[in-house]
PDB file of C-alpha atoms and ligand atoms in Angstrom:
ATOM      1  CA  UNK A   1     -73.868  41.695  68.616  1.00 58.00           C
ATOM      2  CA  UNK A   2     -71.598  39.047  67.135  1.00 70.00           C
ATOM      3  CA  UNK A   3     -68.679  40.512  65.214  1.00 80.00           C
ATOM      4  CA  UNK A   4     -67.966  39.576  61.614  1.00 93.00           C
ATOM      5  CA  UNK A   5     -64.399  38.706  60.721  1.00 97.00           C
ATOM      6  CA  UNK A   6     -63.380  38.968  57.078  1.00 98.00           C
ATOM      7  CA  UNK A   7     -60.379  36.886  56.018  1.00 98.00           C
ATOM      8  CA  UNK A   8     -58.677  37.719  52.707  1.00 98.00           C
ATOM      9  CA  UNK A   9     -57.119  34.728  51.009  1.00 97.00           C
ATOM     10  CA  UNK A  10     -54.653  34.924  48.135  1.00 94.00           C
ATOM     11  CA  UNK A  11     -55.749  32.941  45.074  1.00 92.00           C
ATOM     12  CA  UNK A  12     -53.527  30.215  43.670  1.00 90.00           C
ATOM     13  CA  UNK A  13     -50.925  28.261  45.627  1.00 91.00           C
ATOM     14  CA  UNK A  14     -51.744  29.977  48.956  1.00 95.00           C
ATOM     15  CA  UNK A  15     -55.457  29.194  48.653  1.00 95.00           C
ATOM     16  CA  UNK A  16     -54.746  25.508  48.003  1.00 94.00           C
ATOM     17  CA  UNK A  17     -52.632  25.152  51.130  1.00 95.00           C
ATOM     18  CA  UNK A  18     -54.498  27.611  53.381  1.00 97.00           C
ATOM     19  CA  UNK A  19     -57.926  25.978  52.997  1.00 96.00           C
ATOM     20  CA  UNK A  20     -56.825  22.634  54.546  1.00 96.00           C
ATOM     21  CA  UNK A  21     -55.162  24.569  57.377  1.00 96.00           C
ATOM     22  CA  UNK A  22     -58.323  26.575  58.033  1.00 97.00           C
ATOM     23  CA  UNK A  23     -60.382  23.366  57.904  1.00 97.00           C
ATOM     24  CA  UNK A  24     -58.141  21.874  60.612  1.00 96.00           C
ATOM     25  CA  UNK A  25     -59.174  24.720  62.917  1.00 96.00           C
ATOM     26  CA  UNK A  26     -62.841  24.312  61.964  1.00 96.00           C
ATOM     27  CA  UNK A  27     -63.253  27.072  59.365  1.00 97.00           C
ATOM     28  CA  UNK A  28     -64.636  25.569  56.145  1.00 97.00           C
ATOM     29  CA  UNK A  29     -66.022  27.652  53.249  1.00 97.00           C
ATOM     30  CA  UNK A  30     -69.660  26.892  52.456  1.00 97.00           C
ATOM     31  CA  UNK A  31     -68.784  26.935  48.745  1.00 95.00           C
ATOM     32  CA  UNK A  32     -65.563  25.780  47.066  1.00 93.00           C
ATOM     33  CA  UNK A  33     -63.680  29.057  46.324  1.00 91.00           C
ATOM     34  CA  UNK A  34     -61.794  27.484  43.407  1.00 85.00           C
ATOM     35  CA  UNK A  35     -65.104  26.577  41.703  1.00 86.00           C
ATOM     36  CA  UNK A  36     -67.469  29.316  42.861  1.00 84.00           C
ATOM     37  CA  UNK A  37     -67.606  32.615  41.016  1.00 86.00           C
ATOM     38  CA  UNK A  38     -68.547  34.255  44.296  1.00 88.00           C
ATOM     39  CA  UNK A  39     -65.841  36.473  45.717  1.00 87.00           C
ATOM     40  CA  UNK A  40     -67.283  36.677  49.224  1.00 94.00           C
ATOM     41  CA  UNK A  41     -67.911  33.286  50.791  1.00 96.00           C
ATOM     42  CA  UNK A  42     -69.461  32.435  54.139  1.00 96.00           C
ATOM     43  CA  UNK A  43     -67.875  29.706  56.237  1.00 97.00           C
ATOM     44  CA  UNK A  44     -68.988  27.016  58.659  1.00 97.00           C
ATOM     45  CA  UNK A  45     -68.241  29.487  61.446  1.00 96.00           C
ATOM     46  CA  UNK A  46     -70.978  32.109  61.654  1.00 93.00           C
ATOM     47  CA  UNK A  47     -69.230  35.461  61.636  1.00 92.00           C
ATOM     48  CA  UNK A  48     -66.139  34.401  59.660  1.00 96.00           C
ATOM     49  CA  UNK A  49     -66.267  35.007  55.918  1.00 97.00           C
ATOM     50  CA  UNK A  50     -63.681  34.783  53.163  1.00 97.00           C
ATOM     51  CA  UNK A  51     -62.744  37.067  50.322  1.00 97.00           C
ATOM     52  CA  UNK A  52     -60.643  35.341  47.684  1.00 95.00           C
ATOM     53  CA  UNK A  53     -58.551  37.834  45.747  1.00 95.00           C
ATOM     54  CA  UNK A  54     -55.276  38.212  43.830  1.00 95.00           C
ATOM     55  CA  UNK A  55     -52.323  37.806  46.149  1.00 96.00           C
ATOM     56  CA  UNK A  56     -50.946  41.292  45.461  1.00 95.00           C
ATOM     57  CA  UNK A  57     -54.297  42.783  46.572  1.00 97.00           C
ATOM     58  CA  UNK A  58     -54.383  41.058  49.993  1.00 98.00           C
ATOM     59  CA  UNK A  59     -52.178  43.636  51.802  1.00 97.00           C
ATOM     60  CA  UNK A  60     -54.285  46.490  50.399  1.00 97.00           C
ATOM     61  CA  UNK A  61     -57.574  44.918  51.535  1.00 97.00           C
ATOM     62  CA  UNK A  62     -56.171  44.335  55.008  1.00 98.00           C
ATOM     63  CA  UNK A  63     -54.423  47.689  55.337  1.00 96.00           C
ATOM     64  CA  UNK A  64     -57.602  49.585  54.460  1.00 95.00           C
ATOM     65  CA  UNK A  65     -59.802  47.389  56.667  1.00 96.00           C
ATOM     66  CA  UNK A  66     -61.849  45.858  53.822  1.00 96.00           C
ATOM     67  CA  UNK A  67     -60.580  42.589  55.327  1.00 98.00           C
ATOM     68  CA  UNK A  68     -59.648  42.246  59.004  1.00 98.00           C
ATOM     69  CA  UNK A  69     -57.012  39.592  58.453  1.00 98.00           C
ATOM     70  CA  UNK A  70     -55.356  37.978  55.451  1.00 98.00           C
ATOM     71  CA  UNK A  71     -53.210  35.061  54.385  1.00 98.00           C
ATOM     72  CA  UNK A  72     -50.552  35.993  51.868  1.00 98.00           C
ATOM     73  CA  UNK A  73     -47.014  35.047  50.829  1.00 98.00           C
ATOM     74  CA  UNK A  74     -44.010  36.746  52.411  1.00 98.00           C
ATOM     75  CA  UNK A  75     -42.917  37.677  48.856  1.00 98.00           C
ATOM     76  CA  UNK A  76     -46.011  39.868  48.479  1.00 97.00           C
ATOM     77  CA  UNK A  77     -45.431  41.445  51.902  1.00 97.00           C
ATOM     78  CA  UNK A  78     -41.779  42.177  51.081  1.00 97.00           C
ATOM     79  CA  UNK A  79     -42.849  43.865  47.857  1.00 97.00           C
ATOM     80  CA  UNK A  80     -45.655  45.859  49.515  1.00 96.00           C
ATOM     81  CA  UNK A  81     -44.852  49.491  50.266  1.00 93.00           C
ATOM     82  CA  UNK A  82     -47.540  50.149  52.915  1.00 87.00           C
ATOM     83  CA  UNK A  83     -46.555  49.923  56.555  1.00 82.00           C
ATOM     84  CA  UNK A  84     -49.814  49.515  58.439  1.00 86.00           C
ATOM     85  CA  UNK A  85     -50.025  45.724  58.461  1.00 95.00           C
ATOM     86  CA  UNK A  86     -49.364  43.591  61.470  1.00 96.00           C
ATOM     87  CA  UNK A  87     -47.787  40.200  60.738  1.00 97.00           C
ATOM     88  CA  UNK A  88     -49.216  37.748  63.283  1.00 97.00           C
ATOM     89  CA  UNK A  89     -48.040  34.299  62.290  1.00 97.00           C
ATOM     90  CA  UNK A  90     -45.762  32.377  59.962  1.00 97.00           C
ATOM     91  CA  UNK A  91     -48.075  29.599  58.770  1.00 97.00           C
ATOM     92  CA  UNK A  92     -45.194  27.615  57.279  1.00 96.00           C
ATOM     93  CA  UNK A  93     -47.267  26.659  54.227  1.00 96.00           C
ATOM     94  CA  UNK A  94     -46.582  27.377  50.535  1.00 96.00           C
ATOM     95  CA  UNK A  95     -42.852  27.297  51.247  1.00 97.00           C
ATOM     96  CA  UNK A  96     -40.725  28.381  48.282  1.00 98.00           C
ATOM     97  CA  UNK A  97     -37.952  30.879  47.574  1.00 98.00           C
ATOM     98  CA  UNK A  98     -37.253  34.057  45.665  1.00 98.00           C
ATOM     99  CA  UNK A  99     -34.242  33.471  43.469  1.00 98.00           C
ATOM    100  CA  UNK A 100     -32.166  34.891  40.646  1.00 98.00           C
ATOM    101  CA  UNK A 101     -32.098  32.637  37.593  1.00 98.00           C
ATOM    102  CA  UNK A 102     -30.393  32.792  34.217  1.00 98.00           C
ATOM    103  CA  UNK A 103     -30.054  30.638  31.084  1.00 97.00           C
ATOM    104  CA  UNK A 104     -27.910  27.476  31.445  1.00 97.00           C
ATOM    105  CA  UNK A 105     -25.541  28.747  28.767  1.00 96.00           C
ATOM    106  CA  UNK A 106     -24.946  32.057  30.574  1.00 96.00           C
ATOM    107  CA  UNK A 107     -24.521  30.300  33.938  1.00 96.00           C
ATOM    108  CA  UNK A 108     -21.639  28.178  32.606  1.00 95.00           C
ATOM    109  CA  UNK A 109     -19.197  31.075  32.447  1.00 91.00           C
ATOM    110  CA  UNK A 110     -20.891  33.309  35.006  1.00 93.00           C
ATOM    111  CA  UNK A 111     -19.515  34.376  38.372  1.00 93.00           C
ATOM    112  CA  UNK A 112     -22.084  36.201  40.579  1.00 92.00           C
ATOM    113  CA  UNK A 113     -19.228  37.814  42.550  1.00 92.00           C
ATOM    114  CA  UNK A 114     -18.220  39.700  39.382  1.00 94.00           C
ATOM    115  CA  UNK A 115     -21.702  41.178  38.770  1.00 95.00           C
ATOM    116  CA  UNK A 116     -21.633  44.991  38.464  1.00 95.00           C
ATOM    117  CA  UNK A 117     -24.706  45.809  36.380  1.00 96.00           C
ATOM    118  CA  UNK A 118     -27.657  43.506  35.622  1.00 97.00           C
ATOM    119  CA  UNK A 119     -30.748  43.656  33.440  1.00 98.00           C
ATOM    120  CA  UNK A 120     -33.458  41.741  35.263  1.00 98.00           C
ATOM    121  CA  UNK A 121     -37.069  40.912  34.483  1.00 98.00           C
ATOM    122  CA  UNK A 122     -39.281  40.421  37.529  1.00 98.00           C
ATOM    123  CA  UNK A 123     -42.603  41.035  39.174  1.00 97.00           C
ATOM    124  CA  UNK A 124     -40.641  41.979  42.308  1.00 98.00           C
ATOM    125  CA  UNK A 125     -38.920  45.312  41.451  1.00 98.00           C
ATOM    126  CA  UNK A 126     -38.642  46.413  45.095  1.00 98.00           C
ATOM    127  CA  UNK A 127     -37.194  43.137  46.403  1.00 98.00           C
ATOM    128  CA  UNK A 128     -34.830  42.948  43.430  1.00 98.00           C
ATOM    129  CA  UNK A 129     -33.523  46.513  43.593  1.00 97.00           C
ATOM    130  CA  UNK A 130     -33.083  46.381  47.395  1.00 97.00           C
ATOM    131  CA  UNK A 131     -31.270  43.043  47.225  1.00 98.00           C
ATOM    132  CA  UNK A 132     -28.763  44.165  44.601  1.00 98.00           C
ATOM    133  CA  UNK A 133     -28.392  47.718  45.954  1.00 97.00           C
ATOM    134  CA  UNK A 134     -27.300  46.184  49.276  1.00 97.00           C
ATOM    135  CA  UNK A 135     -24.510  44.442  47.349  1.00 95.00           C
ATOM    136  CA  UNK A 136     -23.530  47.530  45.363  1.00 96.00           C
ATOM    137  CA  UNK A 137     -24.780  46.044  42.088  1.00 97.00           C
ATOM    138  CA  UNK A 138     -26.649  48.313  39.663  1.00 97.00           C
ATOM    139  CA  UNK A 139     -29.860  46.996  38.141  1.00 97.00           C
ATOM    140  CA  UNK A 140     -32.035  47.817  35.200  1.00 98.00           C
ATOM    141  CA  UNK A 141     -35.366  46.280  36.167  1.00 98.00           C
ATOM    142  CA  UNK A 142     -38.054  45.297  33.700  1.00 98.00           C
ATOM    143  CA  UNK A 143     -41.368  44.899  35.496  1.00 98.00           C
ATOM    144  CA  UNK A 144     -43.498  41.946  34.386  1.00 98.00           C
ATOM    145  CA  UNK A 145     -46.755  40.514  35.774  1.00 95.00           C
ATOM    146  CA  UNK A 146     -46.180  36.823  34.990  1.00 93.00           C
ATOM    147  CA  UNK A 147     -44.282  34.254  32.888  1.00 94.00           C
ATOM    148  CA  UNK A 148     -40.913  35.693  33.930  1.00 96.00           C
ATOM    149  CA  UNK A 149     -39.181  32.577  32.564  1.00 96.00           C
ATOM    150  CA  UNK A 150     -39.914  33.715  29.025  1.00 96.00           C
ATOM    151  CA  UNK A 151     -37.944  36.956  29.366  1.00 97.00           C
ATOM    152  CA  UNK A 152     -34.405  35.528  28.865  1.00 97.00           C
ATOM    153  CA  UNK A 153     -35.607  33.249  26.040  1.00 93.00           C
ATOM    154  CA  UNK A 154     -37.267  36.164  24.267  1.00 95.00           C
ATOM    155  CA  UNK A 155     -34.257  38.436  24.797  1.00 96.00           C
ATOM    156  CA  UNK A 156     -36.037  40.828  27.158  1.00 97.00           C
ATOM    157  CA  UNK A 157     -33.527  40.444  29.985  1.00 97.00           C
ATOM    158  CA  UNK A 158     -30.486  38.326  30.827  1.00 95.00           C
ATOM    159  CA  UNK A 159     -31.764  37.257  34.204  1.00 98.00           C
ATOM    160  CA  UNK A 160     -34.996  36.951  36.179  1.00 98.00           C
ATOM    161  CA  UNK A 161     -35.984  37.175  39.821  1.00 98.00           C
ATOM    162  CA  UNK A 162     -38.927  34.882  40.514  1.00 98.00           C
ATOM    163  CA  UNK A 163     -40.480  32.389  42.911  1.00 97.00           C
ATOM    164  CA  UNK A 164     -38.993  28.922  42.724  1.00 98.00           C
ATOM    165  CA  UNK A 165     -40.762  25.970  44.293  1.00 97.00           C
ATOM    166  CA  UNK A 166     -39.943  22.615  42.686  1.00 97.00           C
ATOM    167  CA  UNK A 167     -37.675  24.203  40.061  1.00 97.00           C
ATOM    168  CA  UNK A 168     -39.673  22.492  37.291  1.00 98.00           C
ATOM    169  CA  UNK A 169     -40.565  25.757  35.523  1.00 97.00           C
ATOM    170  CA  UNK A 170     -36.912  26.852  35.457  1.00 97.00           C
ATOM    171  CA  UNK A 171     -35.781  23.442  34.124  1.00 97.00           C
ATOM    172  CA  UNK A 172     -38.488  23.401  31.457  1.00 97.00           C
ATOM    173  CA  UNK A 173     -37.143  26.723  30.181  1.00 96.00           C
ATOM    174  CA  UNK A 174     -33.434  25.774  30.520  1.00 97.00           C
ATOM    175  CA  UNK A 175     -32.823  28.275  33.285  1.00 98.00           C
ATOM    176  CA  UNK A 176     -30.778  27.691  36.431  1.00 97.00           C
ATOM    177  CA  UNK A 177     -30.999  29.242  39.861  1.00 97.00           C
ATOM    178  CA  UNK A 178     -27.816  31.180  40.610  1.00 97.00           C
ATOM    179  CA  UNK A 179     -28.626  33.073  43.789  1.00 96.00           C
ATOM    180  CA  UNK A 180     -31.283  32.799  46.482  1.00 97.00           C
ATOM    181  CA  UNK A 181     -32.722  36.072  47.822  1.00 98.00           C
ATOM    182  CA  UNK A 182     -35.237  34.926  50.453  1.00 98.00           C
ATOM    183  CA  UNK A 183     -37.268  32.011  51.730  1.00 98.00           C
ATOM    184  CA  UNK A 184     -41.006  32.510  51.411  1.00 98.00           C
ATOM    185  CA  UNK A 185     -43.909  31.095  53.429  1.00 98.00           C
ATOM    186  CA  UNK A 186     -47.520  32.192  53.862  1.00 98.00           C
ATOM    187  CA  UNK A 187     -48.164  34.676  56.681  1.00 98.00           C
ATOM    188  CA  UNK A 188     -51.254  35.666  58.623  1.00 98.00           C
ATOM    189  CA  UNK A 189     -51.544  39.458  58.677  1.00 98.00           C
ATOM    190  CA  UNK A 190     -54.031  41.749  60.407  1.00 98.00           C
ATOM    191  CA  UNK A 191     -55.387  45.253  60.164  1.00 97.00           C
ATOM    192  CA  UNK A 192     -54.212  47.332  63.145  1.00 96.00           C
ATOM    193  CA  UNK A 193     -57.677  48.724  63.964  1.00 96.00           C
ATOM    194  CA  UNK A 194     -59.299  45.268  63.665  1.00 97.00           C
ATOM    195  CA  UNK A 195     -56.782  43.985  66.199  1.00 96.00           C
ATOM    196  CA  UNK A 196     -58.149  46.481  68.682  1.00 96.00           C
ATOM    197  CA  UNK A 197     -61.854  46.239  67.850  1.00 96.00           C
ATOM    198  CA  UNK A 198     -62.001  42.496  67.091  1.00 96.00           C
ATOM    199  CA  UNK A 199     -59.006  41.461  69.176  1.00 95.00           C
ATOM    200  CA  UNK A 200     -60.799  38.619  70.992  1.00 94.00           C
ATOM    201  CA  UNK A 201     -62.053  36.831  67.909  1.00 94.00           C
ATOM    202  CA  UNK A 202     -58.716  37.288  66.087  1.00 96.00           C
ATOM    203  CA  UNK A 203     -56.781  36.080  69.125  1.00 96.00           C
ATOM    204  CA  UNK A 204     -58.977  32.971  69.354  1.00 95.00           C
ATOM    205  CA  UNK A 205     -58.340  32.101  65.690  1.00 96.00           C
ATOM    206  CA  UNK A 206     -54.604  32.810  65.955  1.00 96.00           C
ATOM    207  CA  UNK A 207     -54.454  30.656  69.106  1.00 97.00           C
ATOM    208  CA  UNK A 208     -56.080  27.719  67.295  1.00 96.00           C
ATOM    209  CA  UNK A 209     -53.787  28.106  64.270  1.00 96.00           C
ATOM    210  CA  UNK A 210     -50.726  28.388  66.500  1.00 96.00           C
ATOM    211  CA  UNK A 211     -51.532  25.280  68.518  1.00 94.00           C
ATOM    212  CA  UNK A 212     -52.335  23.372  65.317  1.00 93.00           C
ATOM    213  CA  UNK A 213     -48.940  24.408  63.896  1.00 91.00           C
ATOM    214  CA  UNK A 214     -47.054  23.500  67.043  1.00 88.00           C
ATOM    215  CA  UNK A 215     -48.623  20.015  66.987  1.00 87.00           C
ATOM    216  CA  UNK A 216     -47.166  19.595  63.500  1.00 80.00           C
ATOM    217  CA  UNK A 217     -43.792  21.098  64.404  1.00 73.00           C
ATOM    218  CA  UNK A 218     -43.924  24.883  64.266  1.00 56.00           C
ATOM    219  CA  UNK A 219     -41.846  26.388  61.403  1.00 55.00           C
ATOM    220  CA  UNK A 220     -41.090  29.515  63.499  1.00 50.00           C
TER     221      UNK A 220
HETATM  222  C1  PRP B 301     -44.692  30.646  40.246  1.00 59.40           C
HETATM  223  C2  PRP B 301     -43.434  31.226  39.665  1.00 59.40           C
HETATM  224  C3  PRP B 301     -42.967  30.170  38.719  1.00 59.40           C
HETATM  225  C4  PRP B 301     -43.483  28.888  39.310  1.00 59.40           C
HETATM  226  C5  PRP B 301     -42.378  28.183  40.037  1.00 59.40           C
HETATM  227  O1  PRP B 301     -45.757  30.980  39.486  1.00 59.40           O
HETATM  228  O2  PRP B 301     -43.680  32.484  39.065  1.00 59.40           O
HETATM  229  O3  PRP B 301     -43.519  30.387  37.433  1.00 59.40           O
HETATM  230  O4  PRP B 301     -44.490  29.228  40.251  1.00 59.40           O
HETATM  231  O5  PRP B 301     -42.796  26.936  40.553  1.00 59.40           O
HETATM  232  P1  PRP B 301     -41.928  25.633  40.302  1.00 59.40           P
HETATM  233  O6  PRP B 301     -40.523  25.920  40.781  1.00 59.40           O
HETATM  234  O7  PRP B 301     -42.584  24.564  41.150  1.00 59.40           O
HETATM  235  O8  PRP B 301     -41.968  25.302  38.847  1.00 59.40           O
HETATM  236  P2  PRP B 301     -47.240  30.746  40.021  1.00 59.40           P
HETATM  237  O9  PRP B 301     -47.691  29.387  39.636  1.00 59.40           O
HETATM  238  O10 PRP B 301     -47.310  31.061  41.479  1.00 59.40           O
HETATM  239  O11 PRP B 301     -48.072  31.762  39.191  1.00 59.40           O
HETATM  240  P3  PRP B 301     -47.698  33.231  38.659  1.00 59.40           P
HETATM  241  O12 PRP B 301     -47.070  33.026  37.301  1.00 59.40           O
HETATM  242  O13 PRP B 301     -49.023  33.911  38.611  1.00 59.40           O
HETATM  243  O14 PRP B 301     -46.755  33.882  39.624  1.00 59.40           O
END
């Protein structure tokens, strides 16, 4: 019997860049995931189907085997506390960075080497606390789920840790990037058991993606 492979895709910026990549290796959704209300979408390849979910849910779906493989940002993987995922490939897409930012006015007289204790708003509490703990800097972290850039303006925190791509959102809110924590790209991850049971079909897809990436100039 032909095996079914379920691929979890993170909504938003990953979805927009992952779909063209999947199309290049012949996997095209039969309905447009950004328009369809369907959450489970068949593709042009019989046996490969997509689930399109919030990025923070992708590791959970894959870890528990509700999806066999997933495409998700490295930021989400770094923040995830589970340890049963297998990272197969750096897809090199959706490249951005995790950075510390603060208001222009604060940055003028600020010296990051003098930081001892910081109040930071972020949706990445784990990444943030680990980063500053490794530098011996204490943090009070305020967990948010979006619109981090508002926090310094509204007086919630002095600084934020957030994704920066073009920098337009920071500029629009008169914030400046003062420290980079990590570079982020989208990764292909797999469930450990699926790798054993569906190893052939996963290997074939990974092989196609890898050779497609190397033709473009592999980011790895
Ligand atoms: C991210 C991030 C910033 C913005 C940065 O949000 O949180 O708000 O993108 O991009 P820029 O440097 O090009 O302006 P995203 O759009 O991923 O949505 P989110 O608020 O749900 O995280």
